[in-house]
CSV table of C-alpha atoms in Angstrom, one decimal:
chain,number,residue,atom,x,y,z
B,23,MET,CA,-7.5,-45.3,-38.2
B,24,PHE,CA,-6.2,-42.5,-36.1
B,25,ASN,CA,-8.3,-39.6,-35.9
B,26,TYR,CA,-5.8,-36.6,-36.1
B,27,LEU,CA,-8.3,-33.9,-36.2
B,28,LYS,CA,-10.1,-35.2,-33.0
B,29,LEU,CA,-6.5,-35.3,-31.5
B,30,LEU,CA,-6.1,-31.8,-32.7
B,31,SER,CA,-9.4,-30.4,-31.3
B,32,GLU,CA,-8.5,-32.1,-27.7
B,33,CYS,CA,-5.5,-29.9,-27.8
B,34,GLY,CA,-7.3,-26.6,-28.7
B,35,ILE,CA,-6.6,-26.7,-32.2
B,36,ASN,CA,-9.7,-26.4,-34.4
B,37,SER,CA,-8.3,-26.5,-38.0
B,38,GLU,CA,-6.2,-29.0,-39.9
B,39,PHE,CA,-4.3,-25.9,-41.0
B,40,ILE,CA,-1.6,-24.9,-38.3
B,41,SER,CA,1.4,-22.2,-38.5
B,42,PHE,CA,4.7,-23.4,-37.3
B,43,GLU,CA,3.9,-20.9,-34.1
B,44,ASP,CA,1.1,-22.9,-33.1
B,45,LEU,CA,2.9,-26.0,-34.0
B,46,LYS,CA,5.8,-24.7,-31.4
B,47,ILE,CA,2.9,-23.8,-28.9
B,48,LYS,CA,0.9,-26.9,-29.2
B,49,ARG,CA,3.8,-29.6,-29.3
B,50,LYS,CA,3.7,-29.7,-25.6
B,51,SER,CA,0.0,-30.6,-25.4
B,52,LEU,CA,0.2,-33.3,-28.7
B,53,ASN,CA,3.2,-35.0,-26.8
B,54,SER,CA,0.7,-35.3,-23.5
B,55,PHE,CA,-2.2,-36.7,-25.5
B,56,SER,CA,-3.3,-40.3,-24.1
B,57,SER,CA,-3.8,-43.1,-26.6
B,58,SER,CA,-3.0,-46.9,-26.8
B,59,LYS,CA,0.0,-46.6,-29.2
B,60,GLU,CA,2.4,-44.6,-31.1
B,61,SER,CA,0.4,-42.5,-33.9
B,62,GLN,CA,1.4,-40.5,-36.7
B,63,PHE,CA,-0.2,-38.0,-38.8
B,64,LYS,CA,0.5,-35.1,-41.1
B,65,LEU,CA,-0.2,-31.3,-40.5
B,66,LYS,CA,-0.8,-29.2,-43.6
B,67,ILE,CA,1.2,-25.8,-42.8
B,68,ASN,CA,-0.7,-22.5,-43.4
B,69,ASP,CA,1.9,-19.9,-44.8
B,70,GLY,CA,0.3,-17.1,-43.4
B,71,ASN,CA,-1.7,-16.1,-46.9
B,72,ASN,CA,-4.1,-19.2,-46.5
B,73,THR,CA,-2.5,-20.8,-48.8
B,74,ASN,CA,-2.1,-24.5,-48.3
B,75,ILE,CA,1.1,-26.0,-49.1
B,76,GLN,CA,0.4,-29.4,-49.6
B,77,ALA,CA,4.4,-29.8,-50.2
B,78,ASN,CA,5.2,-28.7,-46.6
B,79,THR,CA,4.2,-31.0,-44.4
B,80,VAL,CA,5.3,-31.6,-41.0
B,81,HIS,CA,5.5,-35.3,-39.7
B,82,LEU,CA,4.6,-35.6,-36.0
B,83,HIS,CA,5.4,-38.9,-34.0
B,84,ILE,CA,4.0,-39.1,-30.7
B,85,HIS,CA,5.4,-41.5,-28.4
B,86,ILE,CA,2.7,-42.1,-25.9
B,87,ASN,CA,3.8,-43.6,-22.4
B,88,LYS,CA,0.7,-45.7,-22.0
B,89,GLN,CA,-0.4,-45.9,-18.4
B,90,LYS,CA,-0.1,-50.0,-17.7
B,91,THR,CA,-3.4,-51.6,-16.2
B,92,PRO,CA,-2.5,-53.5,-12.7
B,93,GLY,CA,-2.9,-57.0,-14.7
B,94,GLU,CA,-0.1,-55.6,-17.1
B,95,LYS,CA,2.0,-54.6,-14.5
B,96,LYS,CA,1.8,-58.0,-12.7
B,97,SER,CA,2.6,-59.9,-16.1
B,98,LYS,CA,5.7,-57.6,-16.2
B,99,LEU,CA,6.8,-58.5,-12.7
B,100,PHE,CA,6.1,-62.2,-13.2
B,101,LYS,CA,7.9,-62.4,-16.4
B,102,LYS,CA,11.2,-61.0,-15.0
B,103,TYR,CA,10.9,-63.2,-12.1
B,104,LEU,CA,10.8,-66.2,-14.3
B,105,LEU,CA,13.9,-64.7,-16.3
B,106,GLU,CA,15.7,-64.0,-13.3
B,107,ASN,CA,15.1,-67.2,-11.4
B,108,ILE,CA,14.1,-69.8,-13.3
B,109,PHE,CA,15.2,-69.3,-17.1
B,110,LEU,CA,18.7,-68.4,-16.2
B,111,LYS,CA,21.0,-66.9,-18.6
B,112,ASP,CA,23.5,-69.9,-17.9
B,113,GLN,CA,21.4,-72.7,-18.8
B,114,PHE,CA,18.7,-71.1,-21.1
B,115,GLU,CA,18.4,-68.5,-24.2
B,116,THR,CA,15.5,-66.5,-23.9
B,117,ILE,CA,13.8,-64.5,-26.8
B,118,LYS,CA,11.2,-62.4,-26.5
B,119,ARG,CA,8.3,-62.8,-28.9
B,120,ASP,CA,6.6,-59.4,-30.3
B,121,SER,CA,3.6,-61.2,-31.5
B,122,GLU,CA,0.7,-59.0,-32.4
B,123,TYR,CA,-1.8,-62.0,-31.2
B,124,LYS,CA,-2.5,-62.0,-27.5
B,125,ASN,CA,-3.1,-65.8,-27.5
B,126,GLU,CA,0.3,-66.8,-28.2
B,127,PRO,CA,3.4,-67.5,-26.4
B,128,ASP,CA,5.7,-64.9,-24.6
B,129,TYR,CA,8.9,-66.4,-25.2
B,130,LYS,CA,10.9,-68.7,-27.2
B,131,VAL,CA,13.4,-70.9,-24.8
B,132,ILE,CA,16.1,-72.9,-25.8
B,133,LEU,CA,17.7,-75.4,-23.4
B,134,LYS,CA,21.4,-74.6,-24.1
B,135,GLU,CA,23.0,-78.5,-23.2
B,136,PHE,CA,20.3,-80.3,-25.1
B,137,LYS,CA,19.4,-77.5,-27.6
B,138,LYS,CA,16.0,-78.3,-27.1
B,139,GLU,CA,13.6,-75.8,-28.0
B,140,PHE,CA,10.2,-74.6,-26.6
B,141,TYR,CA,7.7,-71.7,-26.1
B,142,VAL,CA,6.5,-70.4,-22.7
B,143,LYS,CA,3.4,-68.4,-22.0
B,144,CYS,CA,3.3,-66.7,-18.7
B,145,ASN,CA,0.4,-66.1,-16.6
B,146,PHE,CA,-0.3,-65.2,-12.9
B,147,ARG,CA,-3.1,-65.2,-10.6
B,148,SER,CA,-3.1,-64.1,-6.9
B,149,TYR,CA,-5.7,-66.7,-5.8
B,150,LEU,CA,-7.5,-69.6,-6.9
B,151,TYR,CA,-11.4,-68.4,-8.4
B,152,ASN,CA,-13.9,-71.2,-6.9
B,153,GLY,CA,-11.3,-73.6,-6.4
B,154,PHE,CA,-10.0,-73.3,-9.8
B,155,TYR,CA,-6.6,-71.5,-11.5
B,156,ASP,CA,-8.9,-69.6,-13.9
B,157,TRP,CA,-6.5,-68.4,-16.6
B,158,GLY,CA,-8.4,-68.2,-19.4
B,159,ARG,CA,-11.3,-69.0,-21.6
B,160,ILE,CA,-12.2,-71.7,-23.9
B,161,ASP,CA,-11.7,-69.5,-27.4
B,162,GLN,CA,-8.2,-68.3,-25.9
B,163,LEU,CA,-7.2,-71.8,-25.3
B,164,ASN,CA,-8.7,-72.8,-28.8
B,165,GLU,CA,-6.6,-70.0,-30.2
B,166,PHE,CA,-3.6,-71.3,-28.6
B,167,LYS,CA,-4.2,-74.9,-30.1
B,168,ARG,CA,-4.1,-73.5,-33.2
B,169,PHE,CA,-0.8,-72.4,-32.4
B,170,PHE,CA,0.4,-75.4,-31.2
B,171,LYS,CA,-0.8,-77.3,-34.5
B,172,SER,CA,1.2,-74.6,-36.8
B,173,SER,CA,4.6,-75.1,-34.6
B,174,GLU,CA,6.6,-78.0,-34.2
B,175,ILE,CA,7.9,-76.4,-31.1
B,176,PRO,CA,6.1,-77.4,-27.9
B,177,THR,CA,4.4,-75.2,-26.0
B,178,TYR,CA,4.5,-74.9,-22.0
B,179,PHE,CA,2.2,-72.5,-19.7
B,180,ALA,CA,4.0,-71.1,-16.5
B,181,PHE,CA,1.3,-70.7,-14.2
B,182,GLY,CA,2.1,-68.5,-10.9
B,183,LEU,CA,0.0,-68.9,-8.0
B,184,SER,CA,-0.2,-67.1,-4.7
B,185,GLY,CA,2.4,-64.5,-3.1
B,186,THR,CA,3.3,-62.0,-5.7
B,187,PRO,CA,4.4,-61.8,-9.3
B,188,GLU,CA,7.6,-61.1,-8.3
B,189,ASP,CA,7.7,-64.0,-5.7
B,190,PRO,CA,4.8,-66.5,-6.4
B,191,GLY,CA,4.1,-69.2,-3.8
B,192,ASN,CA,3.7,-71.5,-6.2
B,193,LEU,CA,4.7,-72.2,-10.0
B,194,TYR,CA,3.5,-74.8,-12.4
B,195,LEU,CA,4.9,-75.6,-16.0
B,196,VAL,CA,2.2,-77.1,-17.7
B,197,PRO,CA,2.6,-78.6,-21.4
B,198,GLY,CA,0.3,-77.3,-23.4
B,199,GLU,CA,-1.7,-80.5,-24.5
B,200,ASN,CA,-2.3,-80.8,-20.3
B,201,VAL,CA,-4.0,-77.3,-20.1
B,202,SER,CA,-7.4,-76.3,-19.7
B,203,PRO,CA,-8.9,-72.9,-19.2
B,204,LYS,CA,-9.8,-73.7,-15.5
B,205,MET,CA,-7.4,-76.2,-13.8
B,206,LYS,CA,-7.9,-77.7,-10.1
B,207,ILE,CA,-5.0,-77.1,-8.0
B,208,GLU,CA,-4.4,-81.0,-7.8
B,209,ASP,CA,-4.1,-81.1,-11.7
B,210,LEU,CA,-1.5,-78.7,-11.7
B,211,GLU,CA,0.5,-80.6,-8.6
B,212,LYS,CA,2.3,-82.7,-11.1
B,213,TRP,CA,3.9,-79.6,-13.1
B,214,GLU,CA,5.0,-78.0,-10.2
B,215,ILE,CA,8.5,-76.4,-10.1
B,216,SER,CA,11.1,-74.4,-8.1
B,217,SER,CA,14.4,-75.3,-9.7
B,218,PHE,CA,16.5,-76.0,-12.7
B,219,LYS,CA,15.9,-79.4,-11.9
B,220,ASP,CA,12.3,-79.3,-11.7
B,221,VAL,CA,12.3,-77.2,-15.3
B,222,MET,CA,14.6,-80.3,-16.9
B,223,ARG,CA,11.9,-82.9,-15.6
B,224,VAL,CA,9.0,-81.3,-17.4
B,225,ILE,CA,10.4,-80.6,-20.6
B,226,LEU,CA,12.3,-83.7,-21.2
B,227,ASP,CA,9.9,-86.1,-19.8
């Protein structure tokens, strides 16, 4: 639960009672407060006579521009690459999935010509780790497997390797049932893609 008293304290407000003038002064501080997500809370207003006017509350919506981690930035760039170079609008419809769970696909994709639906999970790695494409842990894969079983639509993993997220050296589209947390490069080669034709080969196989 969000601790608004801690927030007020860090902004130099030592009470949950605050005047309108204080509120105006502190608004800038409140909006610069760093938090992981948007927070909403109520401030009780002091009318100047130490009377708690509970009926008069101020609702502050604090929109925080959270600084993205390097991994999050890479993920965003890689997804952008896929949408602009692989899953082109002429051939595909892509629907972003705003799931609260990390271990679920990022997009639902529809191949327009065949009305073929599938999910895509995106992952980029700059290099192999100890000779493996190490994208996750066994518990993460198990979470995905639970998702596979609950859905009739197949899931594919879009793996980018080397180069940069916005221009990966290698790209693979691996069916969910063929994925393991650590994959040898020879296990990925069958699923390497670079064009619309390659995507068709994988998803219509």
